[in-house]
Amino acid sequence: MPDTSLPTVALPVKEGRDFLWAKTKEAFKYIYKHYLDQADFFMKADDDTYVVVENLRYMLSEYSPMSPIYFGCRFKPFVKQGYMSGGAGYVLSKAAVTRFVEDALPNKDCRQDHGGSEDVEIGKCLDLVGVKAMDSRDSLGRGRFFPFVPEHHLIPGHVNKDFWYYKYIFYESREGLDCCSDSAISFHYVSPNLMYVLDYLIYHLRPYGISHNVHGLTPTLIESSGGSEKVITGGSEKVMVEEEKLADTNTKS
């Protein structure tokens, strides 16, 4: 049913976990029809997935939306190139959404009924049409998308090593503070109360005297405008000098 208190869309799909694949297909068809030209990337996440959107935007900033790619917490069974965990959330480029709707959904090898695991099925369909499953880890090999709450990954021994997650995860999984990137993007199974806690810790708490620099982010991007250079580093902006610097460069050349 439509909810007038939230910007939601009512899709023609029955409720329940058994219909997640059908709902996912309808959602991306709706995005393709109504929003494809309004964004570069599109994320599917659950209502108990906590997402740090700023870190998501930063990770995506070095990728072209015209490349058929998608990101998330990569699992290894069922699909040759792996697939992305549904709970941790996954992100499709504009080109990936286009291929999924135009090429994959009409293909009989892309599951046509509503059954199956949504994340596995979309992984199979994207693989079918050449959408590449990307490595979402940072430069130190630490994950950014997580299928559980932070404590599962941060506390050594919290989860037994024979737990299914360790059989599914595509890359080596670490425990302790080295588990997770400084630019982590998502956690799953987050309760409403924990969402408030995470929001406070991430966006409001600031330890006095400590300056945080995210390790391993992309190189500085330089944009030129008129006679000045604009340097963008880690999301912050500094305007440098510039006529003198450019004049000096021109003299040497």
mmCIF file of C-alpha atoms in Angstrom:
data_model
loop_
_atom_site.group_PDB
_atom_site.id
_atom_site.type_symbol
_atom_site.label_atom_id
_atom_site.label_comp_id
_atom_site.label_asym_id
_atom_site.label_seq_id
_atom_site.Cartn_x
_atom_site.Cartn_y
_atom_site.Cartn_z
ATOM 1 C CA MET A 1 0.000 0.000 0.000
ATOM 2 C CA PRO A 2 1.190 3.555 -0.675
ATOM 3 C CA ASP A 3 2.448 5.451 2.396
ATOM 4 C CA THR A 4 1.720 9.164 2.157
ATOM 5 C CA SER A 5 4.076 9.927 5.075
ATOM 6 C CA LEU A 6 7.129 8.600 3.189
ATOM 7 C CA PRO A 7 8.325 8.972 -0.407
ATOM 8 C CA THR A 8 7.535 5.347 -1.228
ATOM 9 C CA VAL A 9 6.275 3.525 -4.323
ATOM 10 C CA ALA A 10 3.705 0.734 -4.142
ATOM 11 C CA LEU A 11 4.762 -2.050 -6.519
ATOM 12 C CA PRO A 12 2.373 -4.707 -7.886
ATOM 13 C CA VAL A 13 4.008 -7.483 -5.838
ATOM 14 C CA LYS A 14 2.793 -9.501 -2.857
ATOM 15 C CA GLU A 15 4.462 -8.856 0.493
ATOM 16 C CA GLY A 16 6.804 -11.365 2.103
ATOM 17 C CA ARG A 17 10.299 -12.788 1.798
ATOM 18 C CA ASP A 18 9.144 -15.266 -0.849
ATOM 19 C CA PHE A 19 8.531 -12.364 -3.234
ATOM 20 C CA LEU A 20 11.809 -10.446 -2.839
ATOM 21 C CA TRP A 21 13.032 -11.408 -6.295
ATOM 22 C CA ALA A 22 9.779 -10.257 -7.888
ATOM 23 C CA LYS A 23 9.922 -7.006 -5.915
ATOM 24 C CA THR A 24 13.541 -6.401 -6.936
ATOM 25 C CA LYS A 25 12.717 -6.862 -10.621
ATOM 26 C CA GLU A 26 9.759 -4.501 -10.395
ATOM 27 C CA ALA A 27 11.793 -1.933 -8.457
ATOM 28 C CA PHE A 28 14.543 -1.768 -11.081
ATOM 29 C CA LYS A 29 11.990 -1.609 -13.885
ATOM 30 C CA TYR A 30 10.408 1.353 -12.102
ATOM 31 C CA ILE A 31 13.814 3.013 -11.676
ATOM 32 C CA TYR A 32 14.601 2.440 -15.350
ATOM 33 C CA LYS A 33 11.313 4.005 -16.434
ATOM 34 C CA HIS A 34 11.185 6.977 -14.045
ATOM 35 C CA TYR A 35 14.648 7.756 -12.622
ATOM 36 C CA LEU A 36 17.373 6.451 -14.933
ATOM 37 C CA ASP A 37 18.540 9.914 -15.978
ATOM 38 C CA GLN A 38 18.321 11.408 -12.480
ATOM 39 C CA ALA A 39 21.274 9.556 -10.925
ATOM 40 C CA ASP A 40 24.500 7.795 -11.905
ATOM 41 C CA PHE A 41 24.227 4.824 -9.517
ATOM 42 C CA PHE A 42 21.308 3.075 -7.819
ATOM 43 C CA MET A 43 21.434 1.183 -4.515
ATOM 44 C CA LYS A 44 19.158 -1.580 -3.301
ATOM 45 C CA ALA A 45 19.150 -2.022 0.503
ATOM 46 C CA ASP A 46 16.863 -3.473 3.173
ATOM 47 C CA ASP A 47 15.024 -1.450 5.794
ATOM 48 C CA ASP A 48 17.470 -2.755 8.410
ATOM 49 C CA THR A 49 20.568 -1.764 6.426
ATOM 50 C CA TYR A 50 22.477 1.256 7.746
ATOM 51 C CA VAL A 51 24.228 3.138 4.939
ATOM 52 C CA VAL A 52 26.868 5.873 5.216
ATOM 53 C CA VAL A 53 25.907 7.636 1.994
ATOM 54 C CA GLU A 54 28.899 9.999 2.037
ATOM 55 C CA ASN A 55 31.321 7.052 1.926
ATOM 56 C CA LEU A 56 29.272 5.409 -0.804
ATOM 57 C CA ARG A 57 29.502 8.544 -2.932
ATOM 58 C CA TYR A 58 33.229 8.777 -2.329
ATOM 59 C CA MET A 59 33.877 5.182 -3.385
ATOM 60 C CA LEU A 60 31.785 5.623 -6.521
ATOM 61 C CA SER A 61 33.415 8.932 -7.478
ATOM 62 C CA GLU A 62 36.221 7.234 -9.405
ATOM 63 C CA TYR A 63 33.897 5.061 -11.501
ATOM 64 C CA SER A 64 31.909 5.881 -14.616
ATOM 65 C CA PRO A 65 28.130 5.304 -14.524
ATOM 66 C CA MET A 66 28.426 4.281 -18.173
ATOM 67 C CA SER A 67 30.458 1.188 -17.214
ATOM 68 C CA PRO A 68 28.305 -1.921 -16.609
ATOM 69 C CA ILE A 69 29.447 -2.578 -13.018
ATOM 70 C CA TYR A 70 28.025 -3.263 -9.581
ATOM 71 C CA PHE A 71 29.329 -3.219 -6.001
ATOM 72 C CA GLY A 72 28.570 -4.741 -2.616
ATOM 73 C CA CYS A 73 29.643 -7.473 -0.193
ATOM 74 C CA ARG A 74 30.835 -10.135 -2.615
ATOM 75 C CA PHE A 75 29.922 -13.794 -2.050
ATOM 76 C CA LYS A 76 31.461 -16.623 -4.101
ATOM 77 C CA PRO A 77 28.986 -19.531 -4.607
ATOM 78 C CA PHE A 78 26.320 -19.964 -7.325
ATOM 79 C CA VAL A 79 27.698 -17.354 -9.764
ATOM 80 C CA LYS A 80 31.054 -17.645 -11.542
ATOM 81 C CA GLN A 81 32.138 -14.071 -10.779
ATOM 82 C CA GLY A 82 30.370 -14.075 -7.415
ATOM 83 C CA TYR A 83 27.333 -12.042 -6.395
ATOM 84 C CA MET A 84 26.560 -9.308 -3.876
ATOM 85 C CA SER A 85 24.842 -9.897 -0.538
ATOM 86 C CA GLY A 86 21.308 -8.528 -0.563
ATOM 87 C CA GLY A 87 21.346 -7.552 3.105
ATOM 88 C CA ALA A 88 24.535 -5.479 2.896
ATOM 89 C CA GLY A 89 23.045 -3.668 -0.081
ATOM 90 C CA TYR A 90 24.352 -3.530 -3.628
ATOM 91 C CA VAL A 91 24.874 -0.687 -6.086
ATOM 92 C CA LEU A 92 24.321 -0.772 -9.841
ATOM 93 C CA SER A 93 25.653 1.784 -12.298
ATOM 94 C CA LYS A 94 23.270 3.393 -14.770
ATOM 95 C CA ALA A 95 24.664 1.112 -17.487
ATOM 96 C CA ALA A 96 24.133 -1.942 -15.267
ATOM 97 C CA VAL A 97 20.487 -1.019 -14.633
ATOM 98 C CA THR A 98 19.967 -0.564 -18.375
ATOM 99 C CA ARG A 99 21.448 -3.969 -19.191
ATOM 100 C CA PHE A 100 19.477 -5.631 -16.410
ATOM 101 C CA VAL A 101 16.117 -4.269 -17.580
ATOM 102 C CA GLU A 102 16.644 -4.271 -21.343
ATOM 103 C CA ASP A 103 18.700 -7.442 -21.780
ATOM 104 C CA ALA A 104 18.556 -9.659 -18.709
ATOM 105 C CA LEU A 105 14.891 -9.566 -17.679
ATOM 106 C CA PRO A 106 13.545 -10.661 -21.086
ATOM 107 C CA ASN A 107 16.123 -13.467 -21.265
ATOM 108 C CA LYS A 108 14.704 -16.876 -20.364
ATOM 109 C CA ASP A 109 17.987 -17.729 -18.605
ATOM 110 C CA CYS A 110 17.252 -14.936 -16.120
ATOM 111 C CA ARG A 111 14.734 -16.404 -13.678
ATOM 112 C CA GLN A 112 11.233 -15.419 -14.778
ATOM 113 C CA ASP A 113 9.151 -16.461 -11.750
ATOM 114 C CA HIS A 114 9.189 -14.849 -8.283
ATOM 115 C CA GLY A 115 11.073 -17.654 -6.508
ATOM 116 C CA GLY A 116 14.712 -17.957 -5.538
ATOM 117 C CA SER A 117 17.049 -15.831 -3.472
ATOM 118 C CA GLU A 118 16.889 -12.257 -4.734
ATOM 119 C CA ASP A 119 20.612 -11.517 -4.408
ATOM 120 C CA VAL A 120 21.676 -14.763 -6.093
ATOM 121 C CA GLU A 121 19.167 -14.353 -8.925
ATOM 122 C CA ILE A 122 20.134 -10.779 -9.754
ATOM 123 C CA GLY A 123 23.788 -11.852 -9.595
ATOM 124 C CA LYS A 124 23.113 -14.570 -12.188
ATOM 125 C CA CYS A 125 21.188 -12.177 -14.429
ATOM 126 C CA LEU A 126 23.848 -9.462 -14.264
ATOM 127 C CA ASP A 127 26.567 -11.996 -15.027
ATOM 128 C CA LEU A 128 24.502 -13.162 -18.003
ATOM 129 C CA VAL A 129 24.581 -9.702 -19.614
ATOM 130 C CA GLY A 130 28.184 -8.816 -18.835
ATOM 131 C CA VAL A 131 27.776 -6.626 -15.754
ATOM 132 C CA LYS A 132 31.013 -6.925 -13.766
ATOM 133 C CA ALA A 133 31.051 -7.669 -10.027
ATOM 134 C CA MET A 134 33.545 -5.170 -8.615
ATOM 135 C CA ASP A 135 35.941 -5.288 -5.669
ATOM 136 C CA SER A 136 34.501 -2.832 -3.120
ATOM 137 C CA ARG A 137 37.382 -3.090 -0.630
ATOM 138 C CA ASP A 138 39.689 -0.197 0.168
ATOM 139 C CA SER A 139 43.411 -0.017 -0.704
ATOM 140 C CA LEU A 140 44.277 -2.034 2.432
ATOM 141 C CA GLY A 141 41.906 -4.847 1.520
ATOM 142 C CA ARG A 142 39.351 -3.944 4.194
ATOM 143 C CA GLY A 143 35.661 -4.403 3.446
ATOM 144 C CA ARG A 144 33.149 -1.612 2.964
ATOM 145 C CA PHE A 145 29.809 -3.466 2.729
ATOM 146 C CA PHE A 146 28.868 -5.788 5.614
ATOM 147 C CA PRO A 147 26.011 -8.292 5.963
ATOM 148 C CA PHE A 148 25.912 -8.052 9.777
ATOM 149 C CA VAL A 149 26.014 -5.469 12.552
ATOM 150 C CA PRO A 150 29.469 -4.018 13.379
ATOM 151 C CA GLU A 151 30.073 -6.225 16.442
ATOM 152 C CA HIS A 152 30.020 -9.391 14.299
ATOM 153 C CA HIS A 153 33.036 -8.115 12.410
ATOM 154 C CA LEU A 154 34.809 -6.036 15.063
ATOM 155 C CA ILE A 155 34.927 -8.519 17.963
ATOM 156 C CA PRO A 156 37.309 -11.469 17.407
ATOM 157 C CA GLY A 157 35.591 -14.817 17.965
ATOM 158 C CA HIS A 158 32.120 -13.306 18.041
ATOM 159 C CA VAL A 159 31.105 -15.592 15.170
ATOM 160 C CA ASN A 160 32.263 -19.202 14.963
ATOM 161 C CA LYS A 161 34.525 -20.002 12.008
ATOM 162 C CA ASP A 162 32.151 -22.699 10.749
ATOM 163 C CA PHE A 163 29.423 -20.088 10.321
ATOM 164 C CA TRP A 164 28.085 -19.973 6.740
ATOM 165 C CA TYR A 165 29.457 -16.470 6.162
ATOM 166 C CA TYR A 166 33.068 -17.711 6.086
ATOM 167 C CA LYS A 167 32.180 -20.237 3.386
ATOM 168 C CA TYR A 168 30.440 -17.604 1.261
ATOM 169 C CA ILE A 169 32.654 -14.523 1.521
ATOM 170 C CA PHE A 170 34.666 -13.939 -1.675
ATOM 171 C CA TYR A 171 37.694 -12.289 -0.073
ATOM 172 C CA GLU A 172 39.548 -13.014 3.153
ATOM 173 C CA SER A 173 37.454 -11.882 6.125
ATOM 174 C CA ARG A 174 39.259 -10.190 9.003
ATOM 175 C CA GLU A 175 38.252 -9.624 12.604
ATOM 176 C CA GLY A 176 39.029 -6.774 14.984
ATOM 177 C CA LEU A 177 39.671 -3.170 14.021
ATOM 178 C CA ASP A 178 41.279 -4.326 10.775
ATOM 179 C CA CYS A 179 37.958 -5.832 9.654
ATOM 180 C CA CYS A 180 36.438 -2.720 8.277
ATOM 181 C CA SER A 181 37.494 0.187 6.113
ATOM 182 C CA ASP A 182 37.732 3.703 7.512
ATOM 183 C CA SER A 183 35.324 4.458 4.671
ATOM 184 C CA ALA A 184 32.883 1.624 5.449
ATOM 185 C CA ILE A 185 29.537 1.987 3.701
ATOM 186 C CA SER A 186 26.920 -0.394 5.100
ATOM 187 C CA PHE A 187 25.933 -2.776 7.904
ATOM 188 C CA HIS A 188 22.947 -5.132 7.963
ATOM 189 C CA TYR A 189 20.530 -6.342 10.674
ATOM 190 C CA VAL A 190 20.717 -2.934 12.326
ATOM 191 C CA SER A 191 17.862 -2.364 14.771
ATOM 192 C CA PRO A 192 16.070 1.012 14.905
ATOM 193 C CA ASN A 193 17.767 1.827 18.240
ATOM 194 C CA LEU A 194 21.210 0.951 16.894
ATOM 195 C CA MET A 195 20.573 3.197 13.894
ATOM 196 C CA TYR A 196 20.229 6.142 16.283
ATOM 197 C CA VAL A 197 23.426 5.090 18.077
ATOM 198 C CA LEU A 198 25.396 4.785 14.828
ATOM 199 C CA ASP A 199 24.054 8.114 13.601
ATOM 200 C CA TYR A 200 25.248 9.814 16.801
ATOM 201 C CA LEU A 201 28.679 8.154 16.786
ATOM 202 C CA ILE A 202 29.320 8.847 13.095
ATOM 203 C CA TYR A 203 27.849 12.310 12.633
ATOM 204 C CA HIS A 204 27.864 13.986 16.042
ATOM 205 C CA LEU A 205 30.539 12.628 18.406
ATOM 206 C CA ARG A 206 33.895 14.367 17.914
ATOM 207 C CA PRO A 207 36.777 13.462 20.280
ATOM 208 C CA TYR A 208 38.597 16.674 21.191
ATOM 209 C CA GLY A 209 42.055 17.005 19.632
ATOM 210 C CA ILE A 210 41.686 14.106 17.203
ATOM 211 C CA SER A 211 41.671 14.734 13.479
ATOM 212 C CA HIS A 212 40.477 11.908 11.262
ATOM 213 C CA ASN A 213 41.893 11.274 7.813
ATOM 214 C CA VAL A 214 40.473 8.337 5.899
ATOM 215 C CA HIS A 215 43.308 6.051 4.807
ATOM 216 C CA GLY A 216 43.629 4.765 1.296
ATOM 217 C CA LEU A 217 41.201 6.996 -0.552
ATOM 218 C CA THR A 218 41.611 7.884 -4.198
ATOM 219 C CA PRO A 219 44.344 10.295 -5.345
ATOM 220 C CA THR A 220 43.771 14.020 -5.352
ATOM 221 C CA LEU A 221 41.677 15.231 -8.251
ATOM 222 C CA ILE A 222 42.607 18.522 -9.850
ATOM 223 C CA GLU A 223 40.140 20.664 -11.715
ATOM 224 C CA SER A 224 41.228 23.780 -13.597
ATOM 225 C CA SER A 225 39.001 26.789 -13.910
ATOM 226 C CA GLY A 226 40.187 30.003 -15.502
ATOM 227 C CA GLY A 227 43.531 30.974 -14.050
ATOM 228 C CA SER A 228 43.236 28.961 -10.860
ATOM 229 C CA GLU A 229 43.473 25.344 -9.829
ATOM 230 C CA LYS A 230 41.012 23.694 -7.467
ATOM 231 C CA VAL A 231 42.354 20.750 -5.494
ATOM 232 C CA ILE A 232 39.858 18.262 -4.119
ATOM 233 C CA THR A 233 41.193 15.877 -1.492
ATOM 234 C CA GLY A 234 39.084 13.466 0.526
ATOM 235 C CA GLY A 235 35.938 15.425 -0.035
ATOM 236 C CA SER A 236 37.379 18.704 1.283
ATOM 237 C CA GLU A 237 38.275 21.569 -1.004
ATOM 238 C CA LYS A 238 41.219 23.944 -0.988
ATOM 239 C CA VAL A 239 41.669 26.700 -3.467
ATOM 240 C CA MET A 240 45.313 27.108 -4.323
ATOM 241 C CA VAL A 241 47.151 30.081 -5.775
ATOM 242 C CA GLU A 242 47.451 30.268 -8.937
ATOM 243 C CA GLU A 243 48.362 32.750 -11.210
ATOM 244 C CA GLU A 244 51.896 32.782 -9.857
ATOM 245 C CA LYS A 245 52.131 29.000 -9.957
ATOM 246 C CA LEU A 246 50.778 28.763 -13.483
ATOM 247 C CA ALA A 247 52.987 31.636 -14.609
ATOM 248 C CA ASP A 248 56.021 29.871 -13.122
ATOM 249 C CA THR A 249 55.075 26.632 -14.886
ATOM 250 C CA ASN A 250 54.622 28.431 -18.172
ATOM 251 C CA THR A 251 58.018 30.127 -17.776
ATOM 252 C CA LYS A 252 59.778 26.791 -17.202
ATOM 253 C CA SER A 253 58.074 25.168 -20.148
#
